[in-house]
Amino acid sequence: MQWLYLYFPNLQLDSLLHQQAYNQACVLVDKNEVVQTNSEARQLGIKIGTGLGQAALLSAQLKVIAYEPKQEQRLLAQLAQRLYQTSATLYLDPPQGLLLQTSDMLRLYEGLAPYWQQLQQPLMERGLHYHYASAHSPLAAQVLARAGNDRLLTHQGEATGLLHQLPIHSAGLNYKLCLQLERLGLNTLGQAQALPRSALGQRLGQTLVTYLQQLEDSSAPSRPRYQPPEHFRQRLELLYEIEHSTALRFPLKRLLSDLEAFLAPRQLQAAGLILGLEYREHTSERVYIGCSDGEYRAESWLGLSMLRLEQLQLQAPIIAISLKTKGQMPWAPLSAQLFEPLGGKLTAGQLISRLQNKLGDHAVQQVYLRDDHRPERSFYQGAPQSSYQAHQATTYLRPSLLFTLPQALNHKPDQQWCILSGPERIQSGWWDNVSICRDYFIARNPTGQVCWLFRTPREEWFLHGYFS
Amino acid sequence: MALLQLEKERLVWRARQLTGPDHRRQSSFYPTLDAHLQGGWPQTGLVELAYGSAGIGELRLLFPLLAQAESRLQVWINPPAELNGQALAQHGIDLSQTLLIRCQNPQQALWSAEQSLNSGCCSHLILWAPGLTAPQAKRLQVSAKGNQALMFWLHPQAEPSTSALPISARLSLAPLATGLRLKIHKYQGQWPQSFCQVDMHELWPSLAIPTHLPTHHGPAPSSNIAALPFKPR
């Protein structure tokens, strides 16, 4: 079996810097020690392992960011998710490595070079620095990649040859073991491999023997291989704090293009997205962006999201955003009419989603009927639904405009009013404590408005609607 | 030259334009109105209706048209009270194609109207708004024309806006005993006309003042009122 190992020494820093062009020295620091540097910082002489104090002396404008293993692990999983489209069998090797089994995929891609080209593309898009090596065993590939080998080796002989010449200290062994080996005069891996295993085991412990065995063992690692998640969920740390919701456009665009890359190959679409906004010193907020028809394209989602975000007042500067899908469903292309004369730019569902995202869910409604004699309860307004259940309307004439709260009339209708019909007594609702007892009249007032009036048993008169 | 200039500014029209695509009509289902409007409502465009006070029959004027539903949306924006689904259904309007939008401010209402028209999936749009500026009216008119939609703009003033808005028609409504009296202030493709009486008695007999009804058809209207059990003060 052939294995390919990808090693990302600057995973967190590269991902952070990729969002925005930042051309100042920048380092990630863990426990007062520099762990990742960008090229500007390296030019100033800041190396991995430099103390924070020394680094600060080397550059006054140094940007220092805390190293977060959790975030790096998340980034690695995101990367695996993307690479899974190219390569079927892959293993996470946290914190900074990915192991890919290549032998099965070569048949599909017809050779190592086209396959490697496919793999490189997402890495370049993300602006990641990486080292790679292919070899006959997982450990050999890992050791060669971490040593910065950057070569694709197809023959086992080449890989073993390189491993033989590899200095002991870059073989990925722990520091104590390296020291012991060097004291024995073993400076390259090949020298250690040449010695009898049992003797080595007695002198230096079983770890080394296992290591040497694994270098030659081409079988798959015992840990489970990577399984892509069923639902899209991604988080993006921002290099700068964002204070205006419109400035979220660019980081959001990146998340949405990842979403598209997630949904499209699976033939899925999302009915809604939940955008998480993480504030500095403030509890994070969730924003729901809906599209009832379902959508997978990043461009459409971006338009909908921006409508929603324009309405949003940020409570504090944003330091990170996250995105997850709500309601994934199989992608069903909307059937467009072949001889559509009307342009048909949007479907009704898309229009409704757009309106809802801008105006809020409650602002866009449909009217539904209900069997109730009480006029104000005989219909209700609710969220638009794709399947509308028709309902029989009442046969009594009802006004087209109805007041939510009936308006009290100062005095009862006098001679100038013309009663057109009535009374129609509606007495109902005694079972749910909203009982009414009203005598309804259709009357025309002196202005010419056709009104719907009612009289209560206490002889109070109310205007309830207009026959517009 | 001067005539060309006038034509460019759309201040004059030629009789042959009447047959153009801009002047197709759809029936309003009121014979008198159809006769006055040379066939009815415009097929597309923006129509202003100044109705004075609510409840005189401004929506009943539109219901026969709206009941001829096609499979596109009918959007209602900012009605002055709740839109009674029972009444709409009674008048034959397809509630599954009815969308109700309530906006906080006029800007949003205009935005919603434009979006709905531009989506191409809206056949009729009824907007209640206090006033439109000329650029706003122009945009809505263009959107409606370009997307095969007819938009009605209703406002409770007695007279239509005085400024010459670039829209298809401007009408003002006044109540009559049996229907409405329409004043046609502007109608693209024809001269302004004085008045037109729309008789709604046929469609809504119970909402018209039964003055011309023969008395032997039932109890006299006066007796109807007298029969009401009002308590004397």
XYZ file of C-alpha atoms in Angstrom, chain A:
468
model
C 0.000 0.000 0.000
C 1.082 3.511 -0.704
C 0.655 6.307 1.766
C 0.823 10.048 1.528
C 1.330 12.261 4.497
C 0.493 15.963 4.528
C 2.042 18.063 7.231
C 0.857 21.597 7.986
C 3.366 23.273 10.278
C 1.507 26.619 10.256
C -2.084 25.443 10.134
C -3.708 27.890 12.536
C -1.665 30.909 11.531
C -2.063 30.277 7.790
C -5.831 29.953 8.151
C -6.016 33.163 10.124
C -3.846 35.179 7.770
C -5.456 33.864 4.636
C -8.679 35.804 5.262
C -7.061 39.175 5.103
C -3.898 40.385 3.526
C -1.671 40.966 6.510
C 1.908 41.833 5.794
C 3.346 42.403 9.231
C 5.207 39.963 11.400
C 2.776 37.711 13.180
C 3.373 34.766 15.509
C 1.361 32.224 17.431
C 2.487 31.812 20.995
C 1.935 28.925 23.348
C 3.217 29.161 26.927
C 5.490 32.122 26.163
C 7.101 30.311 23.276
C 6.653 31.007 19.583
C 5.084 27.979 17.875
C 4.088 29.299 14.451
C 5.499 32.194 12.431
C 4.715 33.880 9.160
C 7.360 34.700 6.578
C 7.704 38.326 7.740
C 8.446 37.150 11.259
C 10.966 34.614 9.990
C 12.781 37.328 8.077
C 13.196 39.235 11.311
C 14.855 36.178 12.832
C 11.992 34.895 14.910
C 12.118 31.118 14.968
C 9.980 28.350 16.365
C 10.878 28.050 20.019
C 11.967 31.663 20.433
C 10.753 33.139 23.688
C 8.025 35.729 23.539
C 10.280 38.363 25.130
C 13.010 37.869 22.563
C 10.500 37.907 19.716
C 9.055 41.182 20.959
C 12.566 42.647 21.020
C 13.117 41.633 17.409
C 9.992 43.379 16.189
C 8.131 46.233 17.788
C 5.004 45.744 15.644
C 4.834 42.020 16.247
C 1.274 40.696 16.285
C 0.937 37.983 18.870
C -1.941 35.546 18.807
C -2.562 32.738 21.264
C -2.153 29.216 19.931
C -5.338 27.206 20.326
C -5.025 23.457 19.904
C -8.797 23.052 19.735
C -9.134 25.501 16.895
C -6.302 23.824 15.047
C -8.012 20.479 15.424
C -11.190 21.976 13.997
C -9.244 23.368 11.059
C -7.698 19.979 10.441
C -11.143 18.374 10.386
C -12.378 21.024 7.947
C -9.445 20.345 5.709
C -10.071 16.607 5.875
C -13.683 17.262 4.935
C -12.555 19.106 1.840
C -9.901 16.553 0.873
C -12.356 13.730 1.356
C -13.815 14.707 -1.987
C -10.562 13.753 -3.634
C -9.379 10.912 -1.488
C -11.572 8.265 0.080
C -9.381 6.850 2.799
C -7.823 9.367 5.104
C -6.819 9.561 8.725
C -6.499 12.558 10.962
C -3.172 12.858 12.703
C -3.663 15.767 15.098
C -2.498 18.362 15.581
C -1.089 19.068 12.136
C -1.091 16.021 9.928
C -3.276 14.116 7.520
C -2.552 10.615 6.298
C -3.978 9.542 2.964
C -4.006 6.091 1.440
C -3.138 6.625 -2.186
C -2.969 3.186 -3.791
C -6.728 2.835 -4.184
C -7.197 6.326 -5.553
C -4.493 6.054 -8.235
C -6.686 3.815 -10.327
C -9.327 6.517 -10.384
C -6.984 9.382 -11.149
C -4.765 7.359 -13.488
C -1.498 8.137 -11.848
C 0.067 9.942 -8.973
C 0.576 13.267 -10.753
C -3.104 14.010 -11.602
C -4.124 12.842 -8.149
C -1.614 15.093 -6.489
C -2.760 18.007 -8.610
C -6.324 17.496 -7.389
C -5.138 17.395 -3.804
C -3.018 20.496 -4.068
C -5.801 22.714 -5.280
C -7.772 23.062 -2.016
C -4.531 23.525 -0.114
C -3.499 26.412 -2.338
C -6.960 27.963 -2.109
C -6.553 28.099 1.631
C -3.068 29.536 1.440
C -1.611 26.759 3.547
C 2.061 25.921 3.866
C 2.568 22.202 3.767
C 5.139 19.447 3.544
C 4.403 16.117 2.047
C 5.925 12.777 1.327
C 4.687 9.487 0.041
C 6.086 6.192 1.179
C 5.298 2.532 1.645
C 4.236 2.810 5.302
C 2.233 5.415 7.228
C 5.060 6.121 9.631
C 7.671 6.395 6.903
C 5.509 8.914 5.064
C 4.975 10.857 8.251
C 8.653 10.961 9.165
C 9.672 12.008 5.666
C 6.961 14.684 5.437
C 7.825 16.142 8.808
C 11.462 16.236 7.798
C 10.373 18.479 4.935
C 11.045 15.983 2.229
C 8.374 17.158 -0.217
C 8.772 14.331 -2.694
C 6.389 11.804 -4.106
C 8.141 8.454 -4.084
C 6.625 5.602 -5.953
C 9.200 2.905 -5.194
C 9.820 1.528 -1.781
C 13.560 1.553 -2.451
C 13.658 5.338 -2.791
C 11.843 5.842 0.471
C 14.058 3.421 2.376
C 17.079 5.096 0.879
C 15.940 8.491 2.151
C 15.091 7.090 5.556
C 18.551 5.580 5.818
C 20.168 8.950 5.392
C 17.769 10.752 7.705
C 19.505 12.258 10.734
C 18.311 10.737 13.988
C 17.143 14.065 15.445
C 14.670 14.658 12.633
C 13.175 11.177 12.795
C 10.413 12.194 15.156
C 11.807 10.289 18.141
C 11.694 11.810 21.575
C 14.588 13.935 22.688
C 15.962 11.469 25.268
C 16.040 8.605 22.791
C 17.733 10.770 20.186
C 20.422 11.710 22.682
C 20.999 8.072 23.639
C 21.303 7.041 20.002
C 23.693 9.837 19.189
C 25.849 8.913 22.174
C 26.067 5.431 20.736
C 27.385 7.003 17.562
C 24.256 6.363 15.548
C 23.695 9.599 13.603
C 21.354 8.426 10.881
C 18.268 6.268 10.940
C 19.939 3.760 8.638
C 22.648 3.056 11.204
C 20.017 2.235 13.809
C 18.079 0.062 11.391
C 21.200 -1.969 10.617
C 21.624 -3.119 14.210
C 19.931 -6.272 15.556
C 16.482 -5.372 16.905
C 16.687 -7.514 20.057
C 19.910 -5.876 21.146
C 18.496 -2.431 20.493
C 15.382 -3.326 22.463
C 17.441 -4.476 25.460
C 19.566 -1.347 25.491
C 17.173 1.406 24.507
C 13.684 0.100 25.240
C 10.779 -1.288 23.263
C 9.702 2.125 21.887
C 12.513 2.236 19.399
C 11.889 -1.313 18.218
C 8.212 -0.629 17.667
C 9.134 2.539 15.810
C 11.501 0.712 13.505
C 8.932 -1.992 12.854
C 6.266 0.525 12.014
C 8.593 2.195 9.527
C 8.347 -0.934 7.439
C 4.761 -1.863 8.201
C 2.570 -0.854 5.284
C -0.764 -1.780 6.900
C -3.350 0.862 7.808
C -3.262 2.526 11.218
C -5.425 0.894 13.861
C -7.405 4.065 14.588
C -10.673 4.628 12.727
C -10.444 6.451 9.457
C -11.996 9.820 8.855
C -15.741 9.889 8.395
C -17.198 13.123 7.076
C -19.948 14.644 9.221
C -23.513 14.394 7.985
C -24.290 18.007 8.672
C -22.324 21.052 7.763
C -20.837 22.905 10.671
C -17.928 25.263 10.486
C -16.329 27.991 12.503
C -14.097 30.789 11.397
C -11.857 32.843 13.645
C -11.379 36.402 12.547
C -8.048 38.102 12.513
C -9.668 41.475 13.034
C -12.644 42.265 15.152
C -15.659 43.194 13.061
C -17.885 45.992 14.275
C -20.295 46.436 11.362
C -22.564 43.705 10.194
C -21.930 44.515 6.530
C -18.234 43.796 7.020
C -19.185 40.196 7.747
C -19.688 39.699 4.036
C -16.176 38.503 3.266
C -15.643 35.966 6.038
C -19.186 34.761 5.480
C -18.528 34.299 1.796
C -15.717 31.921 2.657
C -17.908 29.845 4.935
C -20.654 29.761 2.332
C -18.355 28.562 -0.415
C -17.310 25.754 1.937
C -20.986 25.067 2.463
C -21.521 24.815 -1.259
C -18.542 22.489 -1.545
C -20.106 20.385 1.200
C -23.647 20.261 -0.165
C -23.143 20.091 -3.918
C -21.318 16.735 -4.139
C -23.847 15.200 -1.761
C -26.789 16.412 -3.876
C -28.165 18.193 -0.848
C -29.518 21.620 -0.135
C -30.281 23.473 3.061
C -33.598 24.983 4.073
C -31.951 27.246 6.594
C -28.654 28.284 8.069
C -27.783 29.210 11.600
C -25.107 31.840 11.716
C -23.385 32.087 15.066
C -21.797 35.409 15.944
C -19.271 35.227 18.746
C -18.851 38.554 20.461
C -15.948 39.750 22.478
C -17.013 39.844 26.135
C -20.617 39.160 25.311
C -22.681 36.038 24.924
C -22.770 34.891 21.345
C -25.799 35.360 19.160
C -27.492 33.145 16.610
C -29.078 34.411 13.439
C -31.385 32.234 11.404
C -31.381 32.655 7.648
C -34.142 30.814 5.902
C -34.856 29.734 2.377
C -37.959 27.602 2.365
C -37.367 26.236 -1.125
C -33.905 25.070 -0.181
C -30.688 26.306 -1.691
C -27.115 25.160 -1.879
C -25.398 27.893 -3.897
C -23.127 30.216 -1.957
C -24.115 33.216 -4.030
C -27.826 32.951 -3.237
C -27.139 32.323 0.415
C -24.882 35.345 0.568
C -27.647 37.576 -0.781
C -30.139 36.224 1.738
C -27.675 36.493 4.613
C -26.805 40.066 3.837
C -30.500 41.029 3.871
C -30.761 39.573 7.342
C -27.487 41.015 8.558
C -28.356 44.522 7.394
C -31.136 44.499 9.950
C -28.843 43.391 12.724
C -27.378 45.630 15.386
C -24.131 44.138 16.618
C -23.880 44.154 20.379
C -20.109 44.009 20.524
C -17.200 43.441 18.148
C -17.263 39.993 16.579
C -14.264 37.737 17.007
C -15.471 34.576 15.301
C -18.369 33.342 13.219
C -19.755 29.870 12.769
C -22.181 28.363 10.337
C -24.305 25.272 10.434
C -27.174 23.979 8.377
C -30.667 23.510 9.646
C -32.816 21.172 7.658
C -30.781 19.492 4.950
C -32.811 17.930 2.209
C -32.166 16.280 -1.124
C -31.605 18.710 -3.900
C -34.580 18.895 -6.217
C -34.190 21.195 -9.186
C -37.189 23.441 -9.569
C -38.954 22.701 -12.773
C -38.919 25.794 -14.922
C -41.352 26.121 -17.738
C -39.752 25.678 -21.081
C -41.686 28.427 -22.785
C -41.778 30.747 -19.828
C -42.688 34.155 -21.166
C -42.535 35.902 -17.830
C -38.848 35.738 -17.117
C -39.494 33.756 -13.969
C -36.472 35.099 -12.161
C -37.483 33.834 -8.747
C -39.920 31.253 -7.489
C -42.539 32.228 -4.951
C -40.575 30.424 -2.260
C -37.420 32.326 -3.071
C -39.276 35.620 -3.018
C -40.808 34.786 0.350
C -37.424 33.838 1.782
C -35.926 37.060 0.547
C -38.715 39.139 2.048
C -38.567 37.221 5.311
C -34.852 37.700 5.682
C -35.131 41.424 5.186
C -38.352 42.188 7.042
C -38.411 39.435 9.629
C -40.468 36.256 9.650
C -43.566 37.855 11.143
C -43.828 40.476 8.395
C -44.576 38.060 5.569
C -47.702 36.036 6.031
C -50.450 34.123 4.420
C -54.086 34.140 5.444
C -55.635 30.886 6.595
C -59.274 30.128 7.336
C -60.626 28.392 10.388
C -64.046 27.112 11.341
C -65.177 29.574 13.942
C -68.185 31.832 14.065
C -66.331 34.571 15.861
C -65.209 36.906 13.068
C -61.781 37.677 14.497
C -61.083 33.976 14.921
C -62.465 32.773 11.633
C -59.108 33.416 9.961
C -55.554 33.821 11.061
C -52.260 34.899 9.601
C -49.352 32.529 9.580
C -46.069 31.770 7.923
C -46.435 30.946 4.223
C -46.515 27.243 3.514
C -45.774 25.544 0.261
C -48.803 23.288 0.573
C -51.890 25.324 1.261
C -54.955 23.556 2.531
C -58.063 25.062 1.050
C -60.885 25.711 3.470
C -64.532 26.430 2.914
C -65.414 30.037 3.594
C -68.542 31.073 5.438
C -71.573 31.920 3.346
C -72.431 35.053 5.317
C -71.134 38.257 3.816
C -68.058 39.410 5.683
C -66.114 42.689 5.460
C -62.774 42.593 3.674
C -61.065 44.829 6.205
C -61.484 43.860 9.828
C -60.144 45.694 12.858
C -58.196 43.636 15.329
C -59.867 45.557 18.116
C -63.394 46.780 17.407
C -63.635 50.547 17.613
C -66.218 51.917 19.997
C -68.784 54.270 18.461
C -69.500 57.351 20.514
C -73.211 57.173 19.892
C -75.477 54.678 18.318
C -76.182 54.947 14.572
C -78.722 57.694 14.023
C -81.057 58.550 11.193
C -78.197 59.529 8.901
C -76.907 55.986 8.892
C -78.548 53.562 6.551
C -78.847 50.049 7.885
C -78.459 47.701 4.940
C -78.856 44.365 6.666
C -78.979 42.798 10.079
C -79.124 41.923 12.790
C -77.021 38.796 12.509
C -76.505 37.451 15.981
C -73.164 35.778 16.725
C -73.070 34.155 20.118
C -70.187 31.779 20.478
C -67.064 30.900 22.344
C -68.532 30.073 25.728
C -66.255 27.025 25.829
C -62.923 28.801 25.706
C -63.548 31.906 27.807
C -63.569 34.269 24.821
C -67.291 34.257 24.538
C -69.007 36.915 22.498
C -72.597 37.909 22.085
C -73.066 40.442 19.326
C -75.725 41.589 16.913
C -74.029 42.506 13.657
C -75.380 45.054 11.179
C -74.176 46.176 7.806
C -74.673 49.906 7.705
C -73.654 52.787 5.557
C -72.519 55.907 7.319
C -73.063 59.464 6.044
C -69.595 59.466 4.439
C -70.569 56.508 2.284
C -68.462 53.911 4.043
C -70.091 50.493 4.293
C -69.410 49.487 7.874
C -69.803 46.340 9.852
C -71.247 47.311 13.214
C -72.207 45.300 16.212
C -74.223 45.921 19.297
C -73.528 44.229 22.590
C -76.268 43.222 25.034
C -75.354 46.358 26.995
C -76.339 48.528 24.029
C -72.767 49.537 23.236
C -71.991 49.998 19.549
C -68.753 49.078 17.881
C -67.298 49.366 14.407
C -65.647 46.101 13.463
C -64.738 46.430 9.810
C -65.306 47.889 6.390
C -66.753 46.334 3.273
C -63.993 47.920 1.281
